[in-house]
């Protein structure tokens, strides 16, 4: 997103989304404690976002231990927090303009893993400016995390955020790369280092509770049509949770729509069993002399 296209009205919408997200993450993080269910925290965060802004940019991600992303509770999920590492990743939109941020809450007794991701994020934010390459930021993130004795998650990256699109260019790696692209004034980017005790590669699990619209096609099945209508009306191209759907046959309808190529599913991304993953994330607007952190 070039600076010429980032009008002051647009900038204000990003800022509002960021302010709401900061407040909601602070509130929701205090509710992450042993015995509380994942579903309670997800519903609380999403409800507060809807109260304070236009809506959720994506379902509240609650990733535990080896999980890194795309984990959100199902409608009947009874899982409770225990002595675990918990990443809470939420998004807010105002007129489709998105802020994306994450915090890690340590219930596992692994504070340095949380610090590694947080310090890597701080180091990245210090050097981001127009003309700086994404590869340079990736190198800084990797150096900090490895300095703690951990590994960056090499196949996850930061990303641009646009209107109704939570993942746009540029990609911002969490490792050093030979080539990158330069940040420009007006770019809106989510920087999100992931640190892990594992090998630094995540893979897809078998479970998915998050979907987004891929192709708006006609479908014959009544329940599928009902779900598709709700998705196009309320969520457009933003990711949504199956538990948000009003249909009594939502899961069947989602499967049918996915088979037809109408919906795209996001399986949970996981490190190896027994490993831990921490995450820290802010959304920034690139300015003439650095960046403005809209979620801090």
PDB file of C-alpha atoms in Angstrom:
ATOM      1  CA  UNK A   1       0.000   0.000   0.000  1.00  0.00           C
ATOM      2  CA  UNK A   2       1.732   3.162  -1.165  1.00  0.00           C
ATOM      3  CA  UNK A   3       1.626   6.362   0.835  1.00  0.00           C
ATOM      4  CA  UNK A   4      -0.485   8.108  -1.795  1.00  0.00           C
ATOM      5  CA  UNK A   5      -3.264   5.597  -1.232  1.00  0.00           C
ATOM      6  CA  UNK A   6      -3.234   5.887   2.573  1.00  0.00           C
ATOM      7  CA  UNK A   7      -5.507   8.871   3.117  1.00  0.00           C
ATOM      8  CA  UNK A   8      -5.893  10.377   6.588  1.00  0.00           C
ATOM      9  CA  UNK A   9      -9.399   8.889   6.864  1.00  0.00           C
ATOM     10  CA  UNK A  10      -7.967   5.434   6.178  1.00  0.00           C
ATOM     11  CA  UNK A  11      -5.135   5.995   8.634  1.00  0.00           C
ATOM     12  CA  UNK A  12      -7.692   6.954  11.298  1.00  0.00           C
ATOM     13  CA  UNK A  13      -9.597   3.709  10.742  1.00  0.00           C
ATOM     14  CA  UNK A  14      -6.420   1.666  11.166  1.00  0.00           C
ATOM     15  CA  UNK A  15      -5.634   3.593  14.348  1.00  0.00           C
ATOM     16  CA  UNK A  16      -9.109   2.994  15.771  1.00  0.00           C
ATOM     17  CA  UNK A  17      -8.803  -0.719  15.024  1.00  0.00           C
ATOM     18  CA  UNK A  18      -5.426  -0.765  16.752  1.00  0.00           C
ATOM     19  CA  UNK A  19      -6.647   1.057  19.847  1.00  0.00           C
ATOM     20  CA  UNK A  20      -9.578  -1.326  20.254  1.00  0.00           C
ATOM     21  CA  UNK A  21      -7.333  -4.350  19.770  1.00  0.00           C
ATOM     22  CA  UNK A  22      -4.858  -3.168  22.392  1.00  0.00           C
ATOM     23  CA  UNK A  23      -7.674  -2.771  24.918  1.00  0.00           C
ATOM     24  CA  UNK A  24      -9.284  -6.125  24.138  1.00  0.00           C
ATOM     25  CA  UNK A  25      -6.011  -8.065  24.240  1.00  0.00           C
ATOM     26  CA  UNK A  26      -5.170  -6.537  27.618  1.00  0.00           C
ATOM     27  CA  UNK A  27      -8.599  -7.501  28.962  1.00  0.00           C
ATOM     28  CA  UNK A  28      -8.658 -10.992  27.456  1.00  0.00           C
ATOM     29  CA  UNK A  29      -5.141 -11.878  28.600  1.00  0.00           C
ATOM     30  CA  UNK A  30      -6.173 -11.470  32.247  1.00  0.00           C
ATOM     31  CA  UNK A  31      -8.808 -14.179  31.739  1.00  0.00           C
ATOM     32  CA  UNK A  32      -6.282 -16.783  30.570  1.00  0.00           C
ATOM     33  CA  UNK A  33      -5.776 -18.808  33.732  1.00  0.00           C
ATOM     34  CA  UNK A  34      -5.952 -22.460  34.753  1.00  0.00           C
ATOM     35  CA  UNK A  35      -9.498 -23.808  34.771  1.00  0.00           C
ATOM     36  CA  UNK A  36     -10.944 -21.235  32.348  1.00  0.00           C
ATOM     37  CA  UNK A  37     -12.075 -22.644  29.013  1.00  0.00           C
ATOM     38  CA  UNK A  38     -10.621 -21.599  25.680  1.00  0.00           C
ATOM     39  CA  UNK A  39     -14.164 -20.940  24.484  1.00  0.00           C
ATOM     40  CA  UNK A  40     -14.869 -18.478  27.305  1.00  0.00           C
ATOM     41  CA  UNK A  41     -11.808 -16.396  26.420  1.00  0.00           C
ATOM     42  CA  UNK A  42     -12.482 -16.525  22.673  1.00  0.00           C
ATOM     43  CA  UNK A  43     -16.110 -15.469  23.117  1.00  0.00           C
ATOM     44  CA  UNK A  44     -15.122 -12.687  25.505  1.00  0.00           C
ATOM     45  CA  UNK A  45     -12.518 -11.250  23.141  1.00  0.00           C
ATOM     46  CA  UNK A  46     -14.769 -11.471  20.089  1.00  0.00           C
ATOM     47  CA  UNK A  47     -17.730  -9.965  21.922  1.00  0.00           C
ATOM     48  CA  UNK A  48     -15.662  -7.014  23.126  1.00  0.00           C
ATOM     49  CA  UNK A  49     -14.303  -6.416  19.633  1.00  0.00           C
ATOM     50  CA  UNK A  50     -17.827  -6.330  18.216  1.00  0.00           C
ATOM     51  CA  UNK A  51     -18.888  -3.904  20.959  1.00  0.00           C
ATOM     52  CA  UNK A  52     -16.030  -1.483  20.329  1.00  0.00           C
ATOM     53  CA  UNK A  53     -15.357  -1.739  16.572  1.00  0.00           C
ATOM     54  CA  UNK A  54     -17.004  -2.905  13.352  1.00  0.00           C
ATOM     55  CA  UNK A  55     -16.051  -6.529  13.871  1.00  0.00           C
ATOM     56  CA  UNK A  56     -13.424  -9.244  14.164  1.00  0.00           C
ATOM     57  CA  UNK A  57     -10.840  -9.424  11.390  1.00  0.00           C
ATOM     58  CA  UNK A  58     -10.601 -13.159  12.142  1.00  0.00           C
ATOM     59  CA  UNK A  59     -11.610 -15.502  14.978  1.00  0.00           C
ATOM     60  CA  UNK A  60      -9.665 -15.263  18.210  1.00  0.00           C
ATOM     61  CA  UNK A  61      -6.712 -17.629  17.858  1.00  0.00           C
ATOM     62  CA  UNK A  62      -5.843 -19.437  21.079  1.00  0.00           C
ATOM     63  CA  UNK A  63      -2.759 -21.551  20.478  1.00  0.00           C
ATOM     64  CA  UNK A  64      -1.404 -23.780  23.244  1.00  0.00           C
ATOM     65  CA  UNK A  65       2.077 -25.284  23.609  1.00  0.00           C
ATOM     66  CA  UNK A  66       3.137 -26.658  20.189  1.00  0.00           C
ATOM     67  CA  UNK A  67       0.321 -24.901  18.334  1.00  0.00           C
ATOM     68  CA  UNK A  68       1.408 -21.784  16.435  1.00  0.00           C
ATOM     69  CA  UNK A  69      -1.629 -20.482  14.552  1.00  0.00           C
ATOM     70  CA  UNK A  70      -5.207 -21.078  13.339  1.00  0.00           C
ATOM     71  CA  UNK A  71      -6.359 -22.676  16.604  1.00  0.00           C
ATOM     72  CA  UNK A  72      -9.773 -21.495  17.744  1.00  0.00           C
ATOM     73  CA  UNK A  73     -12.297 -23.420  19.846  1.00  0.00           C
ATOM     74  CA  UNK A  74     -15.293 -25.135  18.309  1.00  0.00           C
ATOM     75  CA  UNK A  75     -18.846 -24.482  19.467  1.00  0.00           C
ATOM     76  CA  UNK A  76     -18.783 -27.348  21.990  1.00  0.00           C
ATOM     77  CA  UNK A  77     -15.115 -27.132  22.946  1.00  0.00           C
ATOM     78  CA  UNK A  78     -14.616 -27.785  26.668  1.00  0.00           C
ATOM     79  CA  UNK A  79     -10.809 -27.522  26.763  1.00  0.00           C
ATOM     80  CA  UNK A  80      -9.482 -25.588  29.760  1.00  0.00           C
ATOM     81  CA  UNK A  81      -6.157 -23.883  30.330  1.00  0.00           C
ATOM     82  CA  UNK A  82      -3.569 -25.743  32.392  1.00  0.00           C
ATOM     83  CA  UNK A  83       0.175 -25.339  32.992  1.00  0.00           C
ATOM     84  CA  UNK A  84       0.719 -24.334  29.371  1.00  0.00           C
ATOM     85  CA  UNK A  85       2.110 -21.677  27.062  1.00  0.00           C
ATOM     86  CA  UNK A  86      -0.840 -19.777  25.570  1.00  0.00           C
ATOM     87  CA  UNK A  87      -0.708 -17.464  22.538  1.00  0.00           C
ATOM     88  CA  UNK A  88      -3.672 -15.123  22.083  1.00  0.00           C
ATOM     89  CA  UNK A  89      -3.859 -13.618  18.578  1.00  0.00           C
ATOM     90  CA  UNK A  90      -6.777 -11.339  17.658  1.00  0.00           C
ATOM     91  CA  UNK A  91      -7.774  -9.009  14.844  1.00  0.00           C
ATOM     92  CA  UNK A  92     -10.067  -5.983  14.651  1.00  0.00           C
ATOM     93  CA  UNK A  93     -11.490  -4.231  11.628  1.00  0.00           C
ATOM     94  CA  UNK A  94     -12.972  -0.773  11.172  1.00  0.00           C
ATOM     95  CA  UNK A  95     -14.685  -0.516   7.785  1.00  0.00           C
ATOM     96  CA  UNK A  96     -12.567  -3.498   6.740  1.00  0.00           C
ATOM     97  CA  UNK A  97      -9.241  -1.905   7.757  1.00  0.00           C
ATOM     98  CA  UNK A  98      -7.425  -4.360   9.969  1.00  0.00           C
ATOM     99  CA  UNK A  99      -5.224  -4.342  13.061  1.00  0.00           C
ATOM    100  CA  UNK A 100      -3.604  -7.647  14.071  1.00  0.00           C
ATOM    101  CA  UNK A 101      -1.722  -8.322  17.320  1.00  0.00           C
ATOM    102  CA  UNK A 102      -0.775 -11.156  19.630  1.00  0.00           C
ATOM    103  CA  UNK A 103       0.561 -11.806  23.124  1.00  0.00           C
ATOM    104  CA  UNK A 104       1.824 -14.942  24.827  1.00  0.00           C
ATOM    105  CA  UNK A 105       0.749 -15.771  28.365  1.00  0.00           C
ATOM    106  CA  UNK A 106       3.109 -18.093  30.220  1.00  0.00           C
ATOM    107  CA  UNK A 107       1.422 -20.628  32.486  1.00  0.00           C
ATOM    108  CA  UNK A 108       4.174 -23.161  31.765  1.00  0.00           C
ATOM    109  CA  UNK A 109       7.153 -21.693  33.611  1.00  0.00           C
ATOM    110  CA  UNK A 110       9.001 -20.808  30.388  1.00  0.00           C
ATOM    111  CA  UNK A 111       9.303 -16.999  30.628  1.00  0.00           C
ATOM    112  CA  UNK A 112      12.440 -16.725  28.501  1.00  0.00           C
ATOM    113  CA  UNK A 113      10.632 -18.183  25.474  1.00  0.00           C
ATOM    114  CA  UNK A 114       8.052 -15.393  25.796  1.00  0.00           C
ATOM    115  CA  UNK A 115      10.829 -12.824  26.208  1.00  0.00           C
ATOM    116  CA  UNK A 116      12.571 -14.078  23.065  1.00  0.00           C
ATOM    117  CA  UNK A 117       9.571 -13.331  20.854  1.00  0.00           C
ATOM    118  CA  UNK A 118       8.864 -10.010  22.573  1.00  0.00           C
ATOM    119  CA  UNK A 119      12.455  -8.800  22.319  1.00  0.00           C
ATOM    120  CA  UNK A 120      12.637  -9.904  18.672  1.00  0.00           C
ATOM    121  CA  UNK A 121       9.528  -7.833  17.976  1.00  0.00           C
ATOM    122  CA  UNK A 122      10.979  -4.795  19.761  1.00  0.00           C
ATOM    123  CA  UNK A 123      14.229  -5.123  17.806  1.00  0.00           C
ATOM    124  CA  UNK A 124      12.337  -5.331  14.521  1.00  0.00           C
ATOM    125  CA  UNK A 125      10.248  -2.262  15.310  1.00  0.00           C
ATOM    126  CA  UNK A 126      13.396  -0.257  16.104  1.00  0.00           C
ATOM    127  CA  UNK A 127      14.838  -0.711  12.611  1.00  0.00           C
ATOM    128  CA  UNK A 128      11.725  -0.670  10.395  1.00  0.00           C
ATOM    129  CA  UNK A 129      11.689   2.423   8.193  1.00  0.00           C
ATOM    130  CA  UNK A 130      11.232   3.349   4.536  1.00  0.00           C
ATOM    131  CA  UNK A 131      13.973   1.774   2.429  1.00  0.00           C
ATOM    132  CA  UNK A 132      14.758  -0.968   4.956  1.00  0.00           C
ATOM    133  CA  UNK A 133      14.358  -4.414   3.395  1.00  0.00           C
ATOM    134  CA  UNK A 134      12.140  -7.139   4.797  1.00  0.00           C
ATOM    135  CA  UNK A 135      15.176  -9.461   4.753  1.00  0.00           C
ATOM    136  CA  UNK A 136      17.019  -7.114   7.139  1.00  0.00           C
ATOM    137  CA  UNK A 137      14.122  -7.262   9.588  1.00  0.00           C
ATOM    138  CA  UNK A 138      14.061 -11.056   9.298  1.00  0.00           C
ATOM    139  CA  UNK A 139      17.761 -11.229  10.135  1.00  0.00           C
ATOM    140  CA  UNK A 140      17.220  -9.061  13.228  1.00  0.00           C
ATOM    141  CA  UNK A 141      14.350 -11.274  14.414  1.00  0.00           C
ATOM    142  CA  UNK A 142      16.339 -14.457  13.880  1.00  0.00           C
ATOM    143  CA  UNK A 143      19.442 -13.114  15.625  1.00  0.00           C
ATOM    144  CA  UNK A 144      17.508 -12.140  18.752  1.00  0.00           C
ATOM    145  CA  UNK A 145      15.618 -15.437  19.027  1.00  0.00           C
ATOM    146  CA  UNK A 146      18.722 -17.564  18.438  1.00  0.00           C
ATOM    147  CA  UNK A 147      20.528 -15.423  20.991  1.00  0.00           C
ATOM    148  CA  UNK A 148      18.071 -16.754  23.562  1.00  0.00           C
ATOM    149  CA  UNK A 149      18.892 -20.319  22.524  1.00  0.00           C
ATOM    150  CA  UNK A 150      15.624 -20.839  20.663  1.00  0.00           C
ATOM    151  CA  UNK A 151      14.679 -21.162  16.988  1.00  0.00           C
ATOM    152  CA  UNK A 152      12.467 -18.800  14.970  1.00  0.00           C
ATOM    153  CA  UNK A 153       9.554 -20.464  13.199  1.00  0.00           C
ATOM    154  CA  UNK A 154      11.051 -20.333   9.737  1.00  0.00           C
ATOM    155  CA  UNK A 155       7.903 -20.973   7.673  1.00  0.00           C
ATOM    156  CA  UNK A 156       5.696 -18.334   9.300  1.00  0.00           C
ATOM    157  CA  UNK A 157       6.047 -14.636   8.552  1.00  0.00           C
ATOM    158  CA  UNK A 158       4.666 -11.199   9.167  1.00  0.00           C
ATOM    159  CA  UNK A 159       2.487  -9.680   6.472  1.00  0.00           C
ATOM    160  CA  UNK A 160       0.753  -6.626   5.144  1.00  0.00           C
ATOM    161  CA  UNK A 161      -2.860  -5.915   6.108  1.00  0.00           C
ATOM    162  CA  UNK A 162      -5.305  -4.265   3.729  1.00  0.00           C
ATOM    163  CA  UNK A 163      -9.011  -3.555   3.566  1.00  0.00           C
ATOM    164  CA  UNK A 164     -10.916  -6.826   3.989  1.00  0.00           C
ATOM    165  CA  UNK A 165      -7.646  -8.737   3.545  1.00  0.00           C
ATOM    166  CA  UNK A 166      -5.695  -9.880   6.599  1.00  0.00           C
ATOM    167  CA  UNK A 167      -2.687 -11.159   4.613  1.00  0.00           C
ATOM    168  CA  UNK A 168      -1.260  -8.966   1.854  1.00  0.00           C
ATOM    169  CA  UNK A 169       2.264  -8.160   0.725  1.00  0.00           C
ATOM    170  CA  UNK A 170       4.882  -7.623   1.905  1.00  0.00           C
ATOM    171  CA  UNK A 171       5.779 -10.838   3.688  1.00  0.00           C
ATOM    172  CA  UNK A 172       8.187 -10.212   6.555  1.00  0.00           C
ATOM    173  CA  UNK A 173      10.249 -13.327   7.319  1.00  0.00           C
ATOM    174  CA  UNK A 174      11.260 -14.409  10.791  1.00  0.00           C
ATOM    175  CA  UNK A 175      14.708 -15.350   9.488  1.00  0.00           C
ATOM    176  CA  UNK A 176      17.444 -13.868   7.382  1.00  0.00           C
ATOM    177  CA  UNK A 177      16.973 -14.193   3.624  1.00  0.00           C
ATOM    178  CA  UNK A 178      19.142 -13.219   0.669  1.00  0.00           C
ATOM    179  CA  UNK A 179      16.510 -11.023  -0.914  1.00  0.00           C
ATOM    180  CA  UNK A 180      13.768  -8.774   0.400  1.00  0.00           C
ATOM    181  CA  UNK A 181      11.651  -5.840  -0.638  1.00  0.00           C
ATOM    182  CA  UNK A 182      11.882  -2.347   0.746  1.00  0.00           C
ATOM    183  CA  UNK A 183       9.249  -0.916   3.067  1.00  0.00           C
ATOM    184  CA  UNK A 184       7.535   2.201   1.750  1.00  0.00           C
ATOM    185  CA  UNK A 185       5.853   5.080   3.552  1.00  0.00           C
ATOM    186  CA  UNK A 186       2.192   4.160   4.034  1.00  0.00           C
ATOM    187  CA  UNK A 187       2.704   0.387   4.169  1.00  0.00           C
ATOM    188  CA  UNK A 188       0.600  -1.218   6.913  1.00  0.00           C
ATOM    189  CA  UNK A 189       2.312  -4.340   8.209  1.00  0.00           C
ATOM    190  CA  UNK A 190       1.867  -6.901  10.988  1.00  0.00           C
ATOM    191  CA  UNK A 191       5.230  -7.982  12.416  1.00  0.00           C
ATOM    192  CA  UNK A 192       4.976 -11.299  14.277  1.00  0.00           C
ATOM    193  CA  UNK A 193       8.045 -13.188  15.479  1.00  0.00           C
ATOM    194  CA  UNK A 194       7.501 -16.783  16.603  1.00  0.00           C
ATOM    195  CA  UNK A 195      10.077 -18.462  18.859  1.00  0.00           C
ATOM    196  CA  UNK A 196      10.137 -22.196  19.499  1.00  0.00           C
ATOM    197  CA  UNK A 197      11.960 -24.856  21.462  1.00  0.00           C
ATOM    198  CA  UNK A 198      11.582 -27.060  18.387  1.00  0.00           C
ATOM    199  CA  UNK A 199      13.117 -27.294  14.921  1.00  0.00           C
ATOM    200  CA  UNK A 200      11.422 -24.150  13.602  1.00  0.00           C
ATOM    201  CA  UNK A 201       9.018 -25.683  11.107  1.00  0.00           C
ATOM    202  CA  UNK A 202       5.245 -25.889  11.564  1.00  0.00           C
ATOM    203  CA  UNK A 203       2.957 -28.250   9.690  1.00  0.00           C
ATOM    204  CA  UNK A 204      -0.796 -28.547   9.251  1.00  0.00           C
ATOM    205  CA  UNK A 205      -2.814 -30.583  11.694  1.00  0.00           C
ATOM    206  CA  UNK A 206      -6.028 -32.363  10.761  1.00  0.00           C
ATOM    207  CA  UNK A 207      -8.458 -30.041  12.529  1.00  0.00           C
ATOM    208  CA  UNK A 208      -9.821 -26.775  11.103  1.00  0.00           C
ATOM    209  CA  UNK A 209     -12.347 -24.437  12.707  1.00  0.00           C
ATOM    210  CA  UNK A 210     -11.464 -21.334  10.643  1.00  0.00           C
ATOM    211  CA  UNK A 211     -12.526 -20.731   7.028  1.00  0.00           C
ATOM    212  CA  UNK A 212     -12.744 -17.915   4.520  1.00  0.00           C
ATOM    213  CA  UNK A 213     -14.523 -17.295   1.233  1.00  0.00           C
ATOM    214  CA  UNK A 214     -12.484 -18.503  -1.743  1.00  0.00           C
ATOM    215  CA  UNK A 215     -14.969 -18.392  -4.651  1.00  0.00           C
ATOM    216  CA  UNK A 216     -18.571 -17.162  -4.514  1.00  0.00           C
ATOM    217  CA  UNK A 217     -20.333 -19.860  -6.530  1.00  0.00           C
ATOM    218  CA  UNK A 218     -23.953 -20.993  -6.688  1.00  0.00           C
ATOM    219  CA  UNK A 219     -24.766 -24.066  -4.618  1.00  0.00           C
ATOM    220  CA  UNK A 220     -27.922 -26.183  -4.577  1.00  0.00           C
ATOM    221  CA  UNK A 221     -27.930 -27.408  -0.987  1.00  0.00           C
ATOM    222  CA  UNK A 222     -30.183 -25.239   1.179  1.00  0.00           C
ATOM    223  CA  UNK A 223     -27.984 -25.281   4.305  1.00  0.00           C
ATOM    224  CA  UNK A 224     -24.917 -24.502   2.205  1.00  0.00           C
ATOM    225  CA  UNK A 225     -26.716 -21.583   0.552  1.00  0.00           C
ATOM    226  CA  UNK A 226     -27.704 -20.234   3.967  1.00  0.00           C
ATOM    227  CA  UNK A 227     -24.129 -20.398   5.236  1.00  0.00           C
ATOM    228  CA  UNK A 228     -22.746 -18.829   2.067  1.00  0.00           C
ATOM    229  CA  UNK A 229     -25.237 -15.974   2.341  1.00  0.00           C
ATOM    230  CA  UNK A 230     -24.174 -15.247   5.921  1.00  0.00           C
ATOM    231  CA  UNK A 231     -20.496 -15.381   4.993  1.00  0.00           C
ATOM    232  CA  UNK A 232     -20.800 -13.010   2.036  1.00  0.00           C
ATOM    233  CA  UNK A 233     -23.051 -10.603   3.958  1.00  0.00           C
ATOM    234  CA  UNK A 234     -21.182 -10.480   7.274  1.00  0.00           C
ATOM    235  CA  UNK A 235     -17.571 -11.568   6.755  1.00  0.00           C
ATOM    236  CA  UNK A 236     -16.857 -10.968   3.063  1.00  0.00           C
ATOM    237  CA  UNK A 237     -13.326 -12.275   2.493  1.00  0.00           C
ATOM    238  CA  UNK A 238     -12.309 -12.203   6.184  1.00  0.00           C
ATOM    239  CA  UNK A 239     -11.764 -15.506   8.018  1.00  0.00           C
ATOM    240  CA  UNK A 240     -14.603 -16.728  10.244  1.00  0.00           C
ATOM    241  CA  UNK A 241     -15.197 -19.518  12.770  1.00  0.00           C
ATOM    242  CA  UNK A 242     -17.619 -22.360  12.186  1.00  0.00           C
ATOM    243  CA  UNK A 243     -19.178 -21.560  15.584  1.00  0.00           C
ATOM    244  CA  UNK A 244     -20.183 -18.104  14.267  1.00  0.00           C
ATOM    245  CA  UNK A 245     -22.571 -19.621  11.731  1.00  0.00           C
ATOM    246  CA  UNK A 246     -26.301 -19.578  12.427  1.00  0.00           C
ATOM    247  CA  UNK A 247     -27.270 -22.711  10.472  1.00  0.00           C
ATOM    248  CA  UNK A 248     -28.270 -25.825  12.446  1.00  0.00           C
ATOM    249  CA  UNK A 249     -26.280 -27.836   9.918  1.00  0.00           C
ATOM    250  CA  UNK A 250     -23.279 -25.519   9.774  1.00  0.00           C
ATOM    251  CA  UNK A 251     -20.545 -28.164   9.920  1.00  0.00           C
ATOM    252  CA  UNK A 252     -22.073 -30.208   7.115  1.00  0.00           C
ATOM    253  CA  UNK A 253     -22.622 -27.076   5.037  1.00  0.00           C
ATOM    254  CA  UNK A 254     -19.024 -25.931   5.560  1.00  0.00           C
ATOM    255  CA  UNK A 255     -17.692 -29.324   4.458  1.00  0.00           C
ATOM    256  CA  UNK A 256     -19.855 -29.196   1.329  1.00  0.00           C
ATOM    257  CA  UNK A 257     -18.729 -25.649   0.519  1.00  0.00           C
ATOM    258  CA  UNK A 258     -15.094 -26.567   1.052  1.00  0.00           C
ATOM    259  CA  UNK A 259     -15.437 -29.550  -1.292  1.00  0.00           C
ATOM    260  CA  UNK A 260     -16.922 -27.234  -3.912  1.00  0.00           C
ATOM    261  CA  UNK A 261     -13.984 -24.847  -3.593  1.00  0.00           C
ATOM    262  CA  UNK A 262     -16.201 -22.093  -2.205  1.00  0.00           C
ATOM    263  CA  UNK A 263     -14.542 -21.999   1.220  1.00  0.00           C
ATOM    264  CA  UNK A 264     -10.888 -22.352   2.183  1.00  0.00           C
ATOM    265  CA  UNK A 265     -10.048 -24.027   5.489  1.00  0.00           C
ATOM    266  CA  UNK A 266      -7.155 -23.150   7.794  1.00  0.00           C
ATOM    267  CA  UNK A 267      -5.936 -26.242   9.682  1.00  0.00           C
ATOM    268  CA  UNK A 268      -4.110 -25.646  12.947  1.00  0.00           C
ATOM    269  CA  UNK A 269      -0.375 -25.086  12.375  1.00  0.00           C
ATOM    270  CA  UNK A 270       1.779 -27.002  14.844  1.00  0.00           C
ATOM    271  CA  UNK A 271       5.376 -27.631  15.846  1.00  0.00           C
ATOM    272  CA  UNK A 272       6.434 -31.144  16.828  1.00  0.00           C
ATOM    273  CA  UNK A 273       4.609 -32.688  19.785  1.00  0.00           C
ATOM    274  CA  UNK A 274       6.135 -31.708  23.107  1.00  0.00           C
ATOM    275  CA  UNK A 275       7.640 -28.448  21.836  1.00  0.00           C
ATOM    276  CA  UNK A 276       6.548 -24.913  22.742  1.00  0.00           C
ATOM    277  CA  UNK A 277       5.862 -21.872  20.543  1.00  0.00           C
ATOM    278  CA  UNK A 278       5.637 -18.233  21.652  1.00  0.00           C
ATOM    279  CA  UNK A 279       4.440 -15.288  19.576  1.00  0.00           C
ATOM    280  CA  UNK A 280       4.511 -11.497  19.794  1.00  0.00           C
ATOM    281  CA  UNK A 281       2.849  -9.230  17.241  1.00  0.00           C
ATOM    282  CA  UNK A 282       2.082  -5.595  16.492  1.00  0.00           C
ATOM    283  CA  UNK A 283       0.646  -3.823  13.471  1.00  0.00           C
ATOM    284  CA  UNK A 284       2.522  -0.743  12.240  1.00  0.00           C
ATOM    285  CA  UNK A 285       2.145   2.022   9.672  1.00  0.00           C
ATOM    286  CA  UNK A 286       5.439   2.865   7.963  1.00  0.00           C
ATOM    287  CA  UNK A 287       6.170   6.594   8.384  1.00  0.00           C
ATOM    288  CA  UNK A 288       8.784   8.961   6.971  1.00  0.00           C
ATOM    289  CA  UNK A 289      11.146   8.346   9.902  1.00  0.00           C
ATOM    290  CA  UNK A 290      10.264   4.838  11.070  1.00  0.00           C
ATOM    291  CA  UNK A 291       6.925   3.367  12.004  1.00  0.00           C
ATOM    292  CA  UNK A 292       3.826   4.087  14.068  1.00  0.00           C
ATOM    293  CA  UNK A 293       2.765   1.113  16.185  1.00  0.00           C
ATOM    294  CA  UNK A 294      -1.028   1.222  16.102  1.00  0.00           C
ATOM    295  CA  UNK A 295      -1.569  -1.712  18.500  1.00  0.00           C
ATOM    296  CA  UNK A 296       0.656  -0.456  21.345  1.00  0.00           C
TER     297      UNK A 296
END
